[in-house]
Amino acid sequence: MIKVEHLSKKFGELTVLSDVNAEIKKGEVISIIGPSGTGKSTFLRCLNLLEVPSGGNIFIGDTDILHQSADVPKIRQKMGMVFQSFNLFAHLTVLENLTIGPIKLLGWSKEQAEKKAIGLLKMVGLGEKIDSFPDELSGGQKQRVAIARCLAMEPEIILFDEPTSALDPTMVSEVLAVIRRLAKEGMTMAIVTHEMDFARDVSNRVFYMDEGIIYEEGTPRQIFDFPQKEKTRAFIHRIRNFTYHIGTPNYDLYAMNGEIETFCEKHVIPKETRNKVLLLVEELLAIFSTGSGTQAFDIDLTLSYAEKQDSLDLIMESAGAYLNPFEENVLSDQLGTTIIKSLSENMGFQRVNERNRLRLTVRKP
Ligand SMILES: Nc1ncnc2c1ncn2[C@@H]1O[C@H](COP(=O)(O)OP(=O)(O)OP(=O)(O)O)[C@@H](O)[C@H]1O
């Protein structure tokens, strides 16, 4: 359906895409993942010519859309785009947001366009909001309107550019549910996303972008469980694991907690579990800070999220004398260990390379 050959894009001196080659077949759902700034959005924007590529070819069917004879408005009609920031028309009602395109660009009658729009709004769960204005809607509702608006133009493929990035975490799932439904119905889609669990279960193929190219591609299982190339492996490891080094007793507790919360939010970990993590970290740090004694303060904290089991492990390593907080009578204050035991399970202790290593799983709500 879409074939991309040697696509490149420069912004002045900056080469964002150097040599992108890809094929998207009808009915496929492609997730595009990768570190920030690696050109994922630029790639999508080149596909529907919101950016003019610097070189290469893009074919839709047999049509070379970069050829000067290409009918750009027609090509854009075939490719819907959903943006991070919704891009709804603020002065139009929800219904009018959906009907304006078909009436003006497809030549539909008002009645025909409204009938279709109402059906689509019902489909995305917003049948009661047809007369509302975008400002009266939550972020999740706005994004569902944006998806319905896109569908109103009957596109052959929908390009999603980080559709949930601007949303409050509580609204992510309602938007992802709509995209999942479209995937089930066979809609061809390419989705730039930071939602890895979603990418894993909704897509047929995943493109990992790095270094200006599609650095590795494969099924979700290949990319998430068995990445072959070094940078893909490092990326997948990084998104699953949060690490924080504490090298001084005067560490910035608020900055650390903020980073822990961001990590938990990214993996849609419930607030209750998040709070348990913060409490566990506080208790463990109190124990290990004392245990560090006069030695160099050197503590490593890791949070490791396993999507499949939906479990969160906390690992704390510290330099200093042997200190296993779970041994009887090791600590004078037993309250800390009691709290830790009540919030976690599968606790394990090891002494590795002169360091104390504690691993535990945070108890689920
Ligand atoms: N219109 C533009 N003019 C100049 N530079 C741009 C423009 N659009 C994007 N860039 C630059 O191109 C690079 C790639 O941006 P892009 O948004 O495609 O990355 P991304 O992989 O989607 O990142 P993220 O995951 O953070 O959204 C960035 O360095 C960005 O600053």
Short mmCIF file of C-alpha atoms and ligand atoms in Angstrom, two decimals:
data_model
loop_
_atom_site.label_atom_id
_atom_site.label_comp_id
_atom_site.label_asym_id
_atom_site.label_seq_id
_atom_site.Cartn_x
_atom_site.Cartn_y
_atom_site.Cartn_z
CA MET A 1 0.00 0.00 0.00
CA ILE A 2 2.78 2.42 0.96
CA LYS A 3 6.35 1.91 -0.10
CA VAL A 4 9.14 4.18 1.05
CA GLU A 5 12.56 4.06 -0.62
CA HIS A 6 15.68 5.87 0.55
CA LEU A 7 13.69 8.65 2.14
CA SER A 8 15.78 11.49 3.53
CA LYS A 9 14.93 14.72 5.28
CA LYS A 10 17.18 17.56 6.31
CA PHE A 11 16.34 20.69 8.25
CA GLY A 12 19.13 23.02 7.18
CA GLU A 13 22.34 21.31 8.26
CA LEU A 14 20.51 18.78 10.43
CA THR A 15 19.92 15.41 8.79
CA VAL A 16 16.95 13.85 10.57
CA LEU A 17 16.19 11.03 8.16
CA SER A 18 19.10 9.67 6.19
CA ASP A 19 17.84 6.55 4.45
CA VAL A 20 14.43 5.26 5.45
CA ASN A 21 13.09 2.21 3.66
CA ALA A 22 9.75 0.73 4.58
CA GLU A 23 6.66 -0.97 3.37
CA ILE A 24 3.23 -0.79 4.96
CA LYS A 25 0.66 -3.25 3.66
CA LYS A 26 -3.11 -2.89 3.70
CA GLY A 27 -4.55 -3.83 7.08
CA GLU A 28 -1.23 -3.61 8.88
CA VAL A 29 -0.79 -1.74 12.13
CA ILE A 30 2.72 -0.39 12.47
CA SER A 31 4.07 1.11 15.69
CA ILE A 32 7.00 3.44 15.35
CA ILE A 33 9.13 3.66 18.47
CA GLY A 34 12.54 5.03 19.36
CA PRO A 35 14.33 7.67 21.42
CA SER A 36 13.30 11.32 21.31
CA GLY A 37 14.44 13.33 18.33
CA THR A 38 15.15 10.37 16.06
CA GLY A 39 12.73 11.56 13.40
CA LYS A 40 9.65 9.45 14.08
CA SER A 41 7.24 12.37 13.71
CA THR A 42 9.21 13.71 10.76
CA PHE A 43 8.85 10.35 9.05
CA LEU A 44 5.05 10.39 9.49
CA ARG A 45 4.85 14.01 8.36
CA CYS A 46 6.85 13.17 5.23
CA LEU A 47 4.41 10.35 4.43
CA ASN A 48 1.50 12.74 4.06
CA LEU A 49 3.65 15.56 2.74
CA LEU A 50 3.27 17.87 5.72
CA GLU A 51 7.05 17.95 5.36
CA VAL A 52 8.70 17.93 1.97
CA PRO A 53 11.26 15.12 1.91
CA SER A 54 14.80 16.02 0.83
CA GLY A 55 15.18 12.84 -1.22
CA GLY A 56 13.87 9.36 -1.94
CA ASN A 57 10.56 7.99 -3.12
CA ILE A 58 7.18 7.39 -1.55
CA PHE A 59 4.66 5.27 -3.45
CA ILE A 60 1.02 4.84 -2.58
CA GLY A 61 -0.03 1.93 -4.71
CA ASP A 62 1.60 2.78 -7.99
CA THR A 63 1.50 6.56 -7.50
CA ASP A 64 4.80 8.29 -6.81
CA ILE A 65 3.55 10.97 -4.45
CA LEU A 66 6.74 13.01 -4.66
CA HIS A 67 6.41 13.39 -8.42
CA GLN A 68 5.54 16.93 -9.47
CA SER A 69 2.34 15.75 -11.10
CA ALA A 70 1.07 14.24 -7.83
CA ASP A 71 -2.31 15.48 -6.62
CA VAL A 72 -1.34 16.42 -3.05
CA PRO A 73 -4.84 17.25 -1.67
CA LYS A 74 -6.12 13.88 -2.95
CA ILE A 75 -3.18 12.07 -1.37
CA ARG A 76 -3.84 13.79 1.96
CA GLN A 77 -7.47 12.69 1.81
CA LYS A 78 -6.36 9.10 1.64
CA MET A 79 -4.17 9.54 4.70
CA GLY A 80 -5.79 10.77 7.88
CA MET A 81 -3.56 12.22 10.52
CA VAL A 82 -4.16 12.40 14.27
CA PHE A 83 -1.89 14.78 16.15
CA GLN A 84 -0.69 14.88 19.73
CA SER A 85 -2.41 18.24 20.20
CA PHE A 86 -5.80 17.25 18.68
CA ASN A 87 -5.93 20.23 16.25
CA LEU A 88 -9.72 20.54 16.43
CA PHE A 89 -11.43 23.68 15.16
CA ALA A 90 -12.22 25.53 18.40
CA HIS A 91 -15.02 27.66 16.93
CA LEU A 92 -16.92 24.68 15.50
CA THR A 93 -19.07 22.17 17.39
CA VAL A 94 -17.99 18.57 17.59
CA LEU A 95 -20.43 17.67 14.81
CA GLU A 96 -19.24 20.52 12.58
CA ASN A 97 -15.64 19.47 13.16
CA LEU A 98 -16.56 16.16 11.58
CA THR A 99 -18.74 17.40 8.74
CA ILE A 100 -16.67 20.30 7.41
CA GLY A 101 -14.12 18.07 5.65
CA PRO A 102 -16.58 15.76 3.86
CA ILE A 103 -18.80 18.71 2.83
CA LYS A 104 -15.99 20.96 1.58
CA LEU A 105 -13.50 18.42 0.27
CA LEU A 106 -15.58 15.38 -0.70
CA GLY A 107 -18.64 17.31 -1.90
CA TRP A 108 -21.05 15.49 0.42
CA SER A 109 -24.45 16.96 1.33
CA LYS A 110 -24.90 18.28 4.88
CA GLU A 111 -27.38 15.47 5.69
CA GLN A 112 -25.10 12.77 4.37
CA ALA A 113 -22.10 14.18 6.27
CA GLU A 114 -24.07 14.56 9.50
CA LYS A 115 -25.46 11.03 9.33
CA LYS A 116 -21.99 9.60 8.93
CA ALA A 117 -20.55 11.92 11.63
CA ILE A 118 -23.19 10.95 14.21
CA GLY A 119 -22.49 7.27 13.58
CA LEU A 120 -18.76 7.83 14.05
CA LEU A 121 -19.24 9.89 17.20
CA LYS A 122 -21.36 7.09 18.65
CA MET A 123 -18.65 4.63 17.71
CA VAL A 124 -16.04 6.57 19.71
CA GLY A 125 -18.46 6.92 22.66
CA LEU A 126 -19.29 10.59 22.15
CA GLY A 127 -22.82 10.42 20.78
CA GLU A 128 -23.95 12.85 23.48
CA LYS A 129 -21.38 15.49 22.67
CA ILE A 130 -22.31 16.40 19.13
CA ASP A 131 -23.31 19.96 20.05
CA SER A 132 -20.41 20.62 22.43
CA PHE A 133 -17.44 22.78 21.57
CA PRO A 134 -13.91 21.34 21.87
CA ASP A 135 -13.19 23.50 24.93
CA GLU A 136 -15.99 21.75 26.80
CA LEU A 137 -14.34 18.35 26.39
CA SER A 138 -11.61 16.53 28.29
CA GLY A 139 -8.34 15.74 26.52
CA GLY A 140 -9.36 12.12 25.97
CA GLN A 141 -12.69 13.18 24.49
CA LYS A 142 -10.99 15.73 22.21
CA GLN A 143 -8.66 13.08 20.90
CA ARG A 144 -11.56 10.71 20.25
CA VAL A 145 -13.29 13.50 18.30
CA ALA A 146 -10.06 13.99 16.34
CA ILE A 147 -10.03 10.27 15.48
CA ALA A 148 -13.70 10.37 14.44
CA ARG A 149 -13.01 13.45 12.32
CA CYS A 150 -10.25 11.60 10.61
CA LEU A 151 -12.53 8.61 9.93
CA ALA A 152 -15.21 10.93 8.51
CA MET A 153 -12.93 11.48 5.52
CA GLU A 154 -12.85 7.71 4.89
CA PRO A 155 -9.07 7.48 4.78
CA GLU A 156 -7.23 4.41 3.54
CA ILE A 157 -4.61 4.76 6.26
CA ILE A 158 -4.43 6.74 9.48
CA LEU A 159 -1.16 8.17 10.76
CA PHE A 160 -1.09 8.79 14.52
CA ASP A 161 1.58 11.10 15.87
CA GLU A 162 1.90 10.35 19.60
CA PRO A 163 -1.87 10.42 20.10
CA THR A 164 -1.71 10.03 23.89
CA SER A 165 1.36 12.11 24.77
CA ALA A 166 -0.59 15.24 25.70
CA LEU A 167 -3.15 13.38 27.79
CA ASP A 168 -3.53 13.01 31.50
CA PRO A 169 -2.66 9.34 32.30
CA THR A 170 -6.27 8.62 33.29
CA MET A 171 -7.41 9.40 29.75
CA VAL A 172 -4.85 7.40 27.84
CA SER A 173 -6.78 4.14 27.92
CA GLU A 174 -10.02 5.53 26.40
CA VAL A 175 -8.08 6.77 23.37
CA LEU A 176 -6.03 3.59 23.03
CA ALA A 177 -9.27 1.56 23.23
CA VAL A 178 -10.62 3.38 20.16
CA ILE A 179 -7.38 2.76 18.24
CA ARG A 180 -7.48 -0.90 19.27
CA ARG A 181 -10.99 -1.17 17.91
CA LEU A 182 -9.91 0.31 14.57
CA ALA A 183 -7.05 -2.17 14.45
CA LYS A 184 -9.50 -5.05 14.97
CA GLU A 185 -11.67 -3.71 12.17
CA GLY A 186 -8.70 -3.90 9.80
CA MET A 187 -7.83 -0.21 9.47
CA THR A 188 -4.31 0.36 8.18
CA MET A 189 -2.44 2.50 10.69
CA ALA A 190 1.02 3.81 11.50
CA ILE A 191 1.38 5.00 15.08
CA VAL A 192 4.27 6.90 16.62
CA THR A 193 3.98 6.04 20.28
CA HIS A 194 5.75 5.94 23.60
CA GLU A 195 3.15 3.50 24.96
CA MET A 196 5.12 0.30 24.74
CA ASP A 197 2.47 -2.11 26.09
CA PHE A 198 0.07 -0.72 23.55
CA ALA A 199 2.62 -0.96 20.73
CA ARG A 200 3.21 -4.55 21.73
CA ASP A 201 -0.36 -5.70 21.64
CA VAL A 202 -1.88 -3.61 18.87
CA SER A 203 0.71 -3.81 16.12
CA ASN A 204 1.66 -6.39 13.56
CA ARG A 205 5.06 -4.84 13.13
CA VAL A 206 7.21 -2.43 15.04
CA PHE A 207 9.71 -0.02 13.50
CA TYR A 208 12.50 1.03 15.85
CA MET A 209 13.93 4.31 14.55
CA ASP A 210 17.41 5.53 15.34
CA GLU A 211 20.31 7.12 13.45
CA GLY A 212 17.99 8.48 10.77
CA ILE A 213 16.86 5.07 9.60
CA ILE A 214 14.53 2.26 10.58
CA TYR A 215 17.28 0.73 12.61
CA GLU A 216 15.42 -2.51 13.34
CA GLU A 217 11.98 -3.80 12.48
CA GLY A 218 10.09 -6.91 13.40
CA THR A 219 7.06 -8.35 15.11
CA PRO A 220 6.39 -6.93 18.59
CA ARG A 221 7.84 -10.13 20.04
CA GLN A 222 11.04 -9.78 18.00
CA ILE A 223 11.52 -6.14 18.94
CA PHE A 224 10.43 -6.21 22.58
CA ASP A 225 11.61 -9.67 23.64
CA PHE A 226 14.44 -10.49 21.25
CA PRO A 227 15.89 -7.28 19.82
CA GLN A 228 18.89 -8.16 17.68
CA LYS A 229 20.78 -4.91 17.45
CA GLU A 230 22.64 -3.15 20.19
CA LYS A 231 20.79 0.18 20.20
CA THR A 232 17.39 -1.49 20.10
CA ARG A 233 18.38 -3.66 23.05
CA ALA A 234 19.61 -0.65 25.00
CA PHE A 235 16.40 1.26 24.27
CA ILE A 236 14.12 -1.60 25.30
CA HIS A 237 16.18 -2.09 28.46
CA ARG A 238 15.99 1.61 29.26
CA ILE A 239 12.23 1.87 28.93
CA ARG A 240 11.71 -1.10 31.21
CA ASN A 241 14.22 -0.04 33.83
CA PHE A 242 14.56 3.10 35.82
CA THR A 243 17.95 3.59 37.44
CA TYR A 244 19.03 6.24 39.88
CA HIS A 245 22.42 6.66 41.48
CA ILE A 246 22.76 8.27 44.86
CA GLY A 247 26.32 9.32 45.57
CA THR A 248 25.83 11.72 48.45
CA PRO A 249 23.75 11.82 51.64
CA ASN A 250 22.46 15.22 50.46
CA TYR A 251 20.73 13.79 47.39
CA ASP A 252 17.72 15.58 45.94
CA LEU A 253 14.80 13.51 47.23
CA TYR A 254 12.19 15.51 45.29
CA ALA A 255 13.99 15.14 41.96
CA MET A 256 14.36 11.40 42.53
CA ASN A 257 10.71 10.96 43.50
CA GLY A 258 9.67 13.01 40.47
CA GLU A 259 11.62 10.69 38.18
CA ILE A 260 10.14 7.61 39.84
CA GLU A 261 6.64 9.02 39.32
CA THR A 262 7.33 9.79 35.67
CA PHE A 263 8.58 6.24 35.11
CA CYS A 264 5.46 4.81 36.79
CA GLU A 265 3.18 7.06 34.78
CA LYS A 266 4.83 5.98 31.55
CA HIS A 267 3.97 2.37 32.34
CA VAL A 268 0.49 3.26 33.57
CA ILE A 269 1.27 1.86 37.01
CA PRO A 270 -1.65 2.54 39.39
CA LYS A 271 -1.27 5.41 41.82
CA GLU A 272 -1.54 3.08 44.79
CA THR A 273 1.46 1.03 43.59
CA ARG A 274 3.35 4.26 42.85
CA ASN A 275 2.84 5.41 46.42
CA LYS A 276 4.05 2.03 47.69
CA VAL A 277 7.20 2.40 45.60
CA LEU A 278 7.91 5.86 47.01
CA LEU A 279 7.43 4.61 50.56
CA LEU A 280 9.57 1.52 49.96
CA VAL A 281 12.37 3.61 48.50
CA GLU A 282 12.23 5.96 51.46
CA GLU A 283 12.38 3.09 53.98
CA LEU A 284 15.15 1.26 52.12
CA LEU A 285 17.20 4.42 51.79
CA ALA A 286 16.85 5.08 55.50
CA ILE A 287 18.18 1.60 56.23
CA PHE A 288 20.99 1.66 53.70
CA SER A 289 22.07 5.23 54.41
CA THR A 290 22.67 4.23 57.99
CA GLY A 291 24.42 1.09 56.83
CA SER A 292 26.76 3.04 54.61
CA GLY A 293 28.50 4.34 57.74
CA THR A 294 31.67 6.25 57.09
CA GLN A 295 32.23 4.56 53.72
CA ALA A 296 31.61 6.41 50.49
CA PHE A 297 27.88 6.94 50.00
CA ASP A 298 27.09 4.81 47.02
CA ILE A 299 23.59 3.51 46.43
CA ASP A 300 22.00 2.38 43.16
CA LEU A 301 18.28 2.15 42.83
CA THR A 302 16.62 0.27 39.96
CA LEU A 303 12.93 -0.16 39.17
CA SER A 304 12.25 -2.87 36.67
CA TYR A 305 8.86 -3.25 35.08
CA ALA A 306 7.85 -6.56 33.52
CA GLU A 307 4.96 -5.90 31.19
CA LYS A 308 3.83 -9.46 30.73
CA GLN A 309 3.49 -10.21 34.41
CA ASP A 310 2.52 -6.59 35.10
CA SER A 311 4.94 -6.62 38.02
CA LEU A 312 7.34 -4.05 39.33
CA ASP A 313 10.63 -5.02 40.98
CA LEU A 314 12.74 -2.75 43.08
CA ILE A 315 16.46 -3.41 43.41
CA MET A 316 18.67 -1.51 45.76
CA GLU A 317 22.42 -1.94 45.84
CA SER A 318 24.72 -0.29 48.29
CA ALA A 319 28.38 -0.26 49.17
CA GLY A 320 29.35 -0.72 52.81
CA ALA A 321 29.40 -3.44 55.44
CA TYR A 322 27.20 -6.52 55.16
CA LEU A 323 23.62 -5.49 55.85
CA ASN A 324 20.68 -7.78 55.29
CA PRO A 325 17.69 -5.95 56.73
CA PHE A 326 15.62 -9.12 56.74
CA GLU A 327 17.84 -11.04 59.12
CA GLU A 328 16.57 -11.19 62.67
CA ASN A 329 17.95 -8.54 65.00
CA VAL A 330 20.11 -6.86 62.39
CA LEU A 331 18.39 -3.55 62.78
CA SER A 332 17.60 -1.87 66.04
CA ASP A 333 14.53 -0.28 64.53
CA GLN A 334 12.28 -3.04 63.21
CA LEU A 335 9.52 -0.70 62.06
CA GLY A 336 11.21 -0.03 58.70
CA THR A 337 11.47 -3.73 57.85
CA THR A 338 7.89 -4.32 58.93
CA ILE A 339 6.73 -1.61 56.53
CA ILE A 340 8.90 -3.00 53.74
CA LYS A 341 7.52 -6.51 54.27
CA SER A 342 3.95 -5.28 54.20
CA LEU A 343 4.45 -3.46 50.88
CA SER A 344 6.43 -6.09 49.02
CA GLU A 345 6.86 -9.78 48.32
CA ASN A 346 9.52 -12.14 46.91
CA MET A 347 12.25 -10.43 48.87
CA GLY A 348 15.79 -11.56 48.20
CA PHE A 349 19.18 -10.53 49.49
CA GLN A 350 22.63 -11.15 48.04
CA ARG A 351 26.09 -9.93 48.79
CA VAL A 352 27.70 -9.28 45.39
CA ASN A 353 31.15 -7.74 44.87
CA GLU A 354 31.26 -6.28 48.36
CA ARG A 355 27.85 -4.73 47.88
CA ASN A 356 24.49 -5.40 49.47
CA ARG A 357 21.86 -6.22 46.90
CA LEU A 358 18.22 -6.32 47.83
CA ARG A 359 15.52 -7.24 45.37
CA LEU A 360 11.81 -7.24 45.97
CA THR A 361 8.53 -7.13 44.07
CA VAL A 362 6.12 -4.34 44.90
CA ARG A 363 2.81 -5.80 46.11
CA LYS A 364 -0.07 -5.16 43.73
CA PRO A 365 -3.14 -3.28 44.96
N1 LIG B 1 10.36 22.03 11.24
C1 LIG B 1 11.54 21.74 11.80
N2 LIG B 1 12.59 22.57 11.70
C2 LIG B 1 13.79 22.27 12.23
N3 LIG B 1 14.05 21.15 12.92
C3 LIG B 1 13.05 20.28 13.08
C4 LIG B 1 11.74 20.52 12.53
N4 LIG B 1 10.94 19.48 12.85
C5 LIG B 1 11.71 18.63 13.56
N5 LIG B 1 12.97 19.09 13.70
C6 LIG B 1 14.10 18.43 14.39
O1 LIG B 1 14.21 17.13 13.85
C7 LIG B 1 14.57 16.19 14.86
C8 LIG B 1 13.58 15.05 14.84
O2 LIG B 1 12.33 15.53 15.30
P1 LIG B 1 11.06 14.59 15.40
O3 LIG B 1 9.98 15.38 16.06
O4 LIG B 1 10.76 13.98 14.09
O5 LIG B 1 11.59 13.45 16.40
P2 LIG B 1 10.79 12.35 17.17
O6 LIG B 1 11.56 11.08 17.03
O7 LIG B 1 9.37 12.32 16.72
O8 LIG B 1 10.92 12.87 18.66
P3 LIG B 1 9.90 12.78 19.90
O9 LIG B 1 9.78 11.34 20.27
O10 LIG B 1 10.59 13.57 20.97
O11 LIG B 1 8.62 13.43 19.47
C9 LIG B 1 14.64 16.97 16.16
O12 LIG B 1 15.97 17.29 16.41
C10 LIG B 1 13.82 18.21 15.87
O13 LIG B 1 14.28 19.28 16.64
#
